[in-house]
């Protein structure tokens, strides 16, 4: 029970008064240099951090990375380029299976839809937002905030749209707003990717586990005006493995944590958000698994879908179990109540903050009523179908562009349209069989969850069965990028004149999708955000300093050490080696070695440090983040957490939560001995 | 919020002091005649009840039924003979699709594995059990109880084994034990079954919904010594539909309710039992769904699996949602505390009862630790694979028969072996593709849930992947009934000498399965049962009369009226008609009419009452139960509950919970106008 008590103690600290243990995902403008330097005898300073920041890369699709050569070479995970690898593959040329290797830069291939971003500047825009939303609540609050954000983003990047992205990001659940100004690279090319069997050895069974034996790395390259980007201030590559206890810093973009939510918000996650997602995701997993057993080509298509799906399911189950742990929600409730008592005891504060907890509770009740239709008709509509996404993007962009910038759906404001356009027009292969599975699943679940008698079911399905409608919709021609371009350029008139079945379907149904989205935003999101902002401001007023804000896919720094942990009565060492990989291989999927690894066994140093665990505070989105030593040199790439890290969404348990990375030592050995990429090693090692 | 308050009010009554509303699944020896007669102006008495009991049938596979002619004709649901229909079918002769019809009794076909049972006598054996277990707790308690039960069952049926089954059943969670003495029929034949599209019109989307349009009925016939059984005291068939408000009684075998569990037990259901089952079941559902789309033969095989799987999932989701409702577990906790206060305030009672709540809490913690391995290695081992079931039954029966009767695994005691033998030796088709899917799924989940590093994973899988092992195991020859017979007769020596891969697999792994079962029984089941018995006895001591016991698949009587309900602002009428069926049909699965129903539309009276809702308190296992009017005549067959009935596992909400039955009016019209079964109608109508 030591774990549980520790965990509850931690929790209470974290919630009532923000924690300052090794926990923390620190923003670049608030890193606790003194504390870290004192604890680890390091010499980190603003210059150190600025240097790292200038090479820390965010991949807009949801990953992190770092620049590691002067010619724009970027280190990230294999699983961060998984989609690119598969988009560049075909039944005849399977880079996922065989790996993707280049002899020179001219062999590098552009990743469709990929955008890399490097943070250049942060500006506090909280005042502007407060001014815009002053005195407003609920829907009016949401509308005013969105309009202000759209205007700020547009103005800030005016004239620099080709090379920059300006994004307003909310911190501390609305406690403050910052304008993040990114240098963006829209031409990102794949330079090197290992085989799936090497990158994801152990598959789903080993995922979120440690000891681990995954070579989960790859290289991209940033291009500018068709040539490799010049990046003289890149991070230095250090191919030596660290020692246990060495201090390590992670610079990356954790996607999201929920450490500042109220108990009511956590309960709604536990009671209906997570269960729905687990049940639907599990069923979809079953469909893809069987689909993948039907033929080699279906196996190839299914592998792509299953990687993300199974990863997400395992994470969600861990998160659900974390919220079910005795005391987790109860202690959050106690923290809520304590903060509320402080507010109620201070008339001035009370007048300013009001009772956001009541509003939050009401919003969660609205969420319970609206979540299923919102999920099925809007948030997960199409269930990943590319054809549906194309059609909806075309229809909505045409409709939204006709409106003033501040009144559009968030994702279609002027500052955000370039990425939408790139996602729409870049060419990717669209597999009809996969599309049909996704659409059929979506429509079946829509009918099941909303019931056969719901008016939405009648609107979406008509008298078709989900199978019939899915088959009809996949006859869409939107896989053709030229057609998408012509409809994008042609605007609403061209779209309304189209007889493409998916376009017709979206024109028929999108009103209902928009209606539930609007209702959900008005009744759930807006009051939640408004209440969250007031709770955040109460927290600052009562407890003073904020600590670190919840993760939101912006650049964060997390410090810690190379460290294992104790699992029951077993000490888990923080390193694995190549020798362990060979011991674990059975020959049967997913414990099967890629052929090169069988052939080249004799050439590889079996004692090379392979994967490592450290106690940095990270979460999904950190994938691909550089693991840095105190000198700011790259010694690894984060690719996972251990099984205990899954509760990290809600609390950080420093005894058990571990980040998992692949070492530069292993990458270098593999590049030299297995992949014959001395050229890349030379590039990495040059100053 | 009216519903929720009502529901909580109900709950509290139900838990603190057992309820006496229309709620209740009453045992034959404790039916509240006076209360019912007074409320509904009926004249029910012991003679009435005895007459019904003598024709009330339990199908050992998990359903209810009733004798409706003097020649052993038995009415039940179509979905209760679903397995039989499919076992009698083949790719060339699909009775599920086309229906099963007979011109004379000689066309009737025996249902493999099916056993029908009619309760003849009840004897109180609580004293004998108390004597055997006196002073014992935990494992010793469990062993003593099991040995006593084995002896009582064996003695009671001595010399009558061919025609009778003697079963000791625990009521009120161990509050009392009864010996149920059944006349059994091991030769049960299928006489009539409609098409799947008629029986299950609306499919999973309409399941647990009302209004409903399912012709979910079928006829079996009891045989004795190869001839139709003589059943002169059968129930009378009344083909007229009742009116709203008419009193109706259901006589059947509700399978299980959890209305007397403690809050700790409910929490463990909500927090890990239900989530695991939902996640695994959903994934399996996805596999079968896709499997069924691969070919017409796979569609036929998948339909069989999906019916039960989807039905179970929908029920489990409803049950999970019921436990997540605000206040449900809290009020149970309050009721636990109130009973405990009473006990603690009475030194004599306290000395006798002790603190079973603490023991129950401890047992639930043990359950949390052991549930996954128990589920995967024992409770759900093989995931329904017939080959695995055969092999395990053969191995275990041989091992257990060598032990004294009182020391065997429960299901292999002398009184229970005949049904085990029948299930093993009756011939059913075994589809290799289905077997492989089940085994592969099982082995994949075993590895995933227990982790790749668990010793059990190594023991079961060796160095095979789940796919490889599943393929190897399906090369077993145990589908051959003659081989099973020879191994059954040959005993342990023959089995140990067998080179059948499934037999070898079970010989290798069954030690681990038995070990986790033993651990689970010792640490979870035995202390739970022991504590439950003491809580039950405290409840009687404190509150006096017990009300009705939790359902346990023994005969119960439930009274109520034909009644709809109010859903939001809509009144749901208690009847549907054939006209509604035609309105709902779209032509697309699952809203597709069977061809006969299209052809014969003109001959059918569209106003015939089809399905009906009533407020009887029923649950799974009641399927096929006769719906009786006050005269004891059959006017319908229960086949489902409405969506609100799913919380019925934990509490009865009389405002919303409804039983759903198919009317004799509809059955009679269909037999006459659609199926040309005037012969059966004549048999039903003759005295």
mmCIF file with all atom_site columns, N, CA and C in Angstrom, chain B residues 187-205:
data_model
loop_
_atom_site.group_PDB
_atom_site.id
_atom_site.type_symbol
_atom_site.label_atom_id
_atom_site.label_alt_id
_atom_site.label_comp_id
_atom_site.label_asym_id
_atom_site.label_entity_id
_atom_site.label_seq_id
_atom_site.pdbx_PDB_ins_code
_atom_site.Cartn_x
_atom_site.Cartn_y
_atom_site.Cartn_z
_atom_site.occupancy
_atom_site.B_iso_or_equiv
_atom_site.pdbx_formal_charge
_atom_site.auth_seq_id
_atom_site.auth_comp_id
_atom_site.auth_asym_id
_atom_site.auth_atom_id
_atom_site.pdbx_PDB_model_num
ATOM 1  N N  . UNK B 1 187 ? -34.175 -35.753 -23.635 1.00 0.00 ? 187 UNK B N  1
ATOM 2  C CA . UNK B 1 187 ? -34.488 -35.846 -25.070 1.00 0.00 ? 187 UNK B CA 1
ATOM 3  C C  . UNK B 1 187 ? -35.516 -34.760 -25.379 1.00 0.00 ? 187 UNK B C  1
ATOM 4  N N  . UNK B 1 188 ? -34.991 -33.646 -25.859 1.00 0.00 ? 188 UNK B N  1
ATOM 5  C CA . UNK B 1 188 ? -35.848 -32.503 -26.174 1.00 0.00 ? 188 UNK B CA 1
ATOM 6  C C  . UNK B 1 188 ? -35.687 -32.222 -27.657 1.00 0.00 ? 188 UNK B C  1
ATOM 7  N N  . UNK B 1 189 ? -36.822 -32.162 -28.376 1.00 0.00 ? 189 UNK B N  1
ATOM 8  C CA . UNK B 1 189 ? -36.709 -32.027 -29.830 1.00 0.00 ? 189 UNK B CA 1
ATOM 9  C C  . UNK B 1 189 ? -37.301 -30.715 -30.330 1.00 0.00 ? 189 UNK B C  1
ATOM 10 N N  . UNK B 1 190 ? -36.730 -30.234 -31.391 1.00 0.00 ? 190 UNK B N  1
ATOM 11 C CA . UNK B 1 190 ? -37.212 -28.995 -31.993 1.00 0.00 ? 190 UNK B CA 1
ATOM 12 C C  . UNK B 1 190 ? -38.426 -29.318 -32.856 1.00 0.00 ? 190 UNK B C  1
ATOM 13 N N  . UNK B 1 191 ? -39.536 -28.588 -32.622 1.00 0.00 ? 191 UNK B N  1
ATOM 14 C CA . UNK B 1 191 ? -40.768 -28.829 -33.376 1.00 0.00 ? 191 UNK B CA 1
ATOM 15 C C  . UNK B 1 191 ? -41.068 -27.703 -34.343 1.00 0.00 ? 191 UNK B C  1
ATOM 16 N N  . UNK B 1 192 ? -40.612 -26.493 -33.996 1.00 0.00 ? 192 UNK B N  1
ATOM 17 C CA . UNK B 1 192 ? -40.975 -25.336 -34.828 1.00 0.00 ? 192 UNK B CA 1
ATOM 18 C C  . UNK B 1 192 ? -40.096 -24.153 -34.483 1.00 0.00 ? 192 UNK B C  1
ATOM 19 N N  . UNK B 1 193 ? -39.518 -23.548 -35.502 1.00 0.00 ? 193 UNK B N  1
ATOM 20 C CA . UNK B 1 193 ? -38.752 -22.316 -35.270 1.00 0.00 ? 193 UNK B CA 1
ATOM 21 C C  . UNK B 1 193 ? -38.929 -21.396 -36.465 1.00 0.00 ? 193 UNK B C  1
ATOM 22 N N  . UNK B 1 194 ? -39.196 -20.124 -36.205 1.00 0.00 ? 194 UNK B N  1
ATOM 23 C CA . UNK B 1 194 ? -39.382 -19.165 -37.295 1.00 0.00 ? 194 UNK B CA 1
ATOM 24 C C  . UNK B 1 194 ? -38.016 -18.752 -37.846 1.00 0.00 ? 194 UNK B C  1
ATOM 25 N N  . UNK B 1 195 ? -38.045 -17.927 -38.855 1.00 0.00 ? 195 UNK B N  1
ATOM 26 C CA . UNK B 1 195 ? -36.813 -17.415 -39.442 1.00 0.00 ? 195 UNK B CA 1
ATOM 27 C C  . UNK B 1 195 ? -36.162 -16.419 -38.479 1.00 0.00 ? 195 UNK B C  1
ATOM 28 N N  . UNK B 1 196 ? -34.819 -16.373 -38.506 1.00 0.00 ? 196 UNK B N  1
ATOM 29 C CA . UNK B 1 196 ? -34.080 -15.426 -37.666 1.00 0.00 ? 196 UNK B CA 1
ATOM 30 C C  . UNK B 1 196 ? -34.557 -13.989 -37.913 1.00 0.00 ? 196 UNK B C  1
ATOM 31 N N  . UNK B 1 197 ? -34.824 -13.667 -39.177 1.00 0.00 ? 197 UNK B N  1
ATOM 32 C CA . UNK B 1 197 ? -35.257 -12.299 -39.496 1.00 0.00 ? 197 UNK B CA 1
ATOM 33 C C  . UNK B 1 197 ? -36.619 -11.967 -38.905 1.00 0.00 ? 197 UNK B C  1
ATOM 34 N N  . UNK B 1 198 ? -37.437 -12.991 -38.655 1.00 0.00 ? 198 UNK B N  1
ATOM 35 C CA . UNK B 1 198 ? -38.731 -12.745 -37.997 1.00 0.00 ? 198 UNK B CA 1
ATOM 36 C C  . UNK B 1 198 ? -38.554 -12.723 -36.487 1.00 0.00 ? 198 UNK B C  1
ATOM 37 N N  . UNK B 1 199 ? -37.750 -13.639 -35.988 1.00 0.00 ? 199 UNK B N  1
ATOM 38 C CA . UNK B 1 199 ? -37.562 -13.745 -34.538 1.00 0.00 ? 199 UNK B CA 1
ATOM 39 C C  . UNK B 1 199 ? -36.793 -12.547 -33.990 1.00 0.00 ? 199 UNK B C  1
ATOM 40 N N  . UNK B 1 200 ? -35.857 -12.037 -34.781 1.00 0.00 ? 200 UNK B N  1
ATOM 41 C CA . UNK B 1 200 ? -34.949 -11.008 -34.267 1.00 0.00 ? 200 UNK B CA 1
ATOM 42 C C  . UNK B 1 200 ? -34.967 -9.786  -35.190 1.00 0.00 ? 200 UNK B C  1
ATOM 43 N N  . UNK B 1 201 ? -36.166 -9.490  -35.708 1.00 0.00 ? 201 UNK B N  1
ATOM 44 C CA . UNK B 1 201 ? -36.334 -8.303  -36.538 1.00 0.00 ? 201 UNK B CA 1
ATOM 45 C C  . UNK B 1 201 ? -35.848 -7.064  -35.758 1.00 0.00 ? 201 UNK B C  1
ATOM 46 N N  . UNK B 1 202 ? -35.056 -6.230  -36.405 1.00 0.00 ? 202 UNK B N  1
ATOM 47 C CA . UNK B 1 202 ? -34.519 -5.039  -35.718 1.00 0.00 ? 202 UNK B CA 1
ATOM 48 C C  . UNK B 1 202 ? -33.156 -5.284  -35.098 1.00 0.00 ? 202 UNK B C  1
ATOM 49 N N  . UNK B 1 203 ? -32.825 -6.577  -34.950 1.00 0.00 ? 203 UNK B N  1
ATOM 50 C CA . UNK B 1 203 ? -31.478 -6.936  -34.524 1.00 0.00 ? 203 UNK B CA 1
ATOM 51 C C  . UNK B 1 203 ? -31.000 -6.243  -33.264 1.00 0.00 ? 203 UNK B C  1
ATOM 52 N N  . UNK B 1 204 ? -29.698 -6.092  -33.188 1.00 0.00 ? 204 UNK B N  1
ATOM 53 C CA . UNK B 1 204 ? -29.105 -5.465  -32.015 1.00 0.00 ? 204 UNK B CA 1
ATOM 54 C C  . UNK B 1 204 ? -29.603 -4.029  -31.793 1.00 0.00 ? 204 UNK B C  1
ATOM 55 N N  . UNK B 1 205 ? -29.807 -3.234  -32.859 1.00 0.00 ? 205 UNK B N  1
ATOM 56 C CA . UNK B 1 205 ? -30.300 -1.870  -32.592 1.00 0.00 ? 205 UNK B CA 1
ATOM 57 C C  . UNK B 1 205 ? -31.629 -1.859  -31.827 1.00 0.00 ? 205 UNK B C  1
#
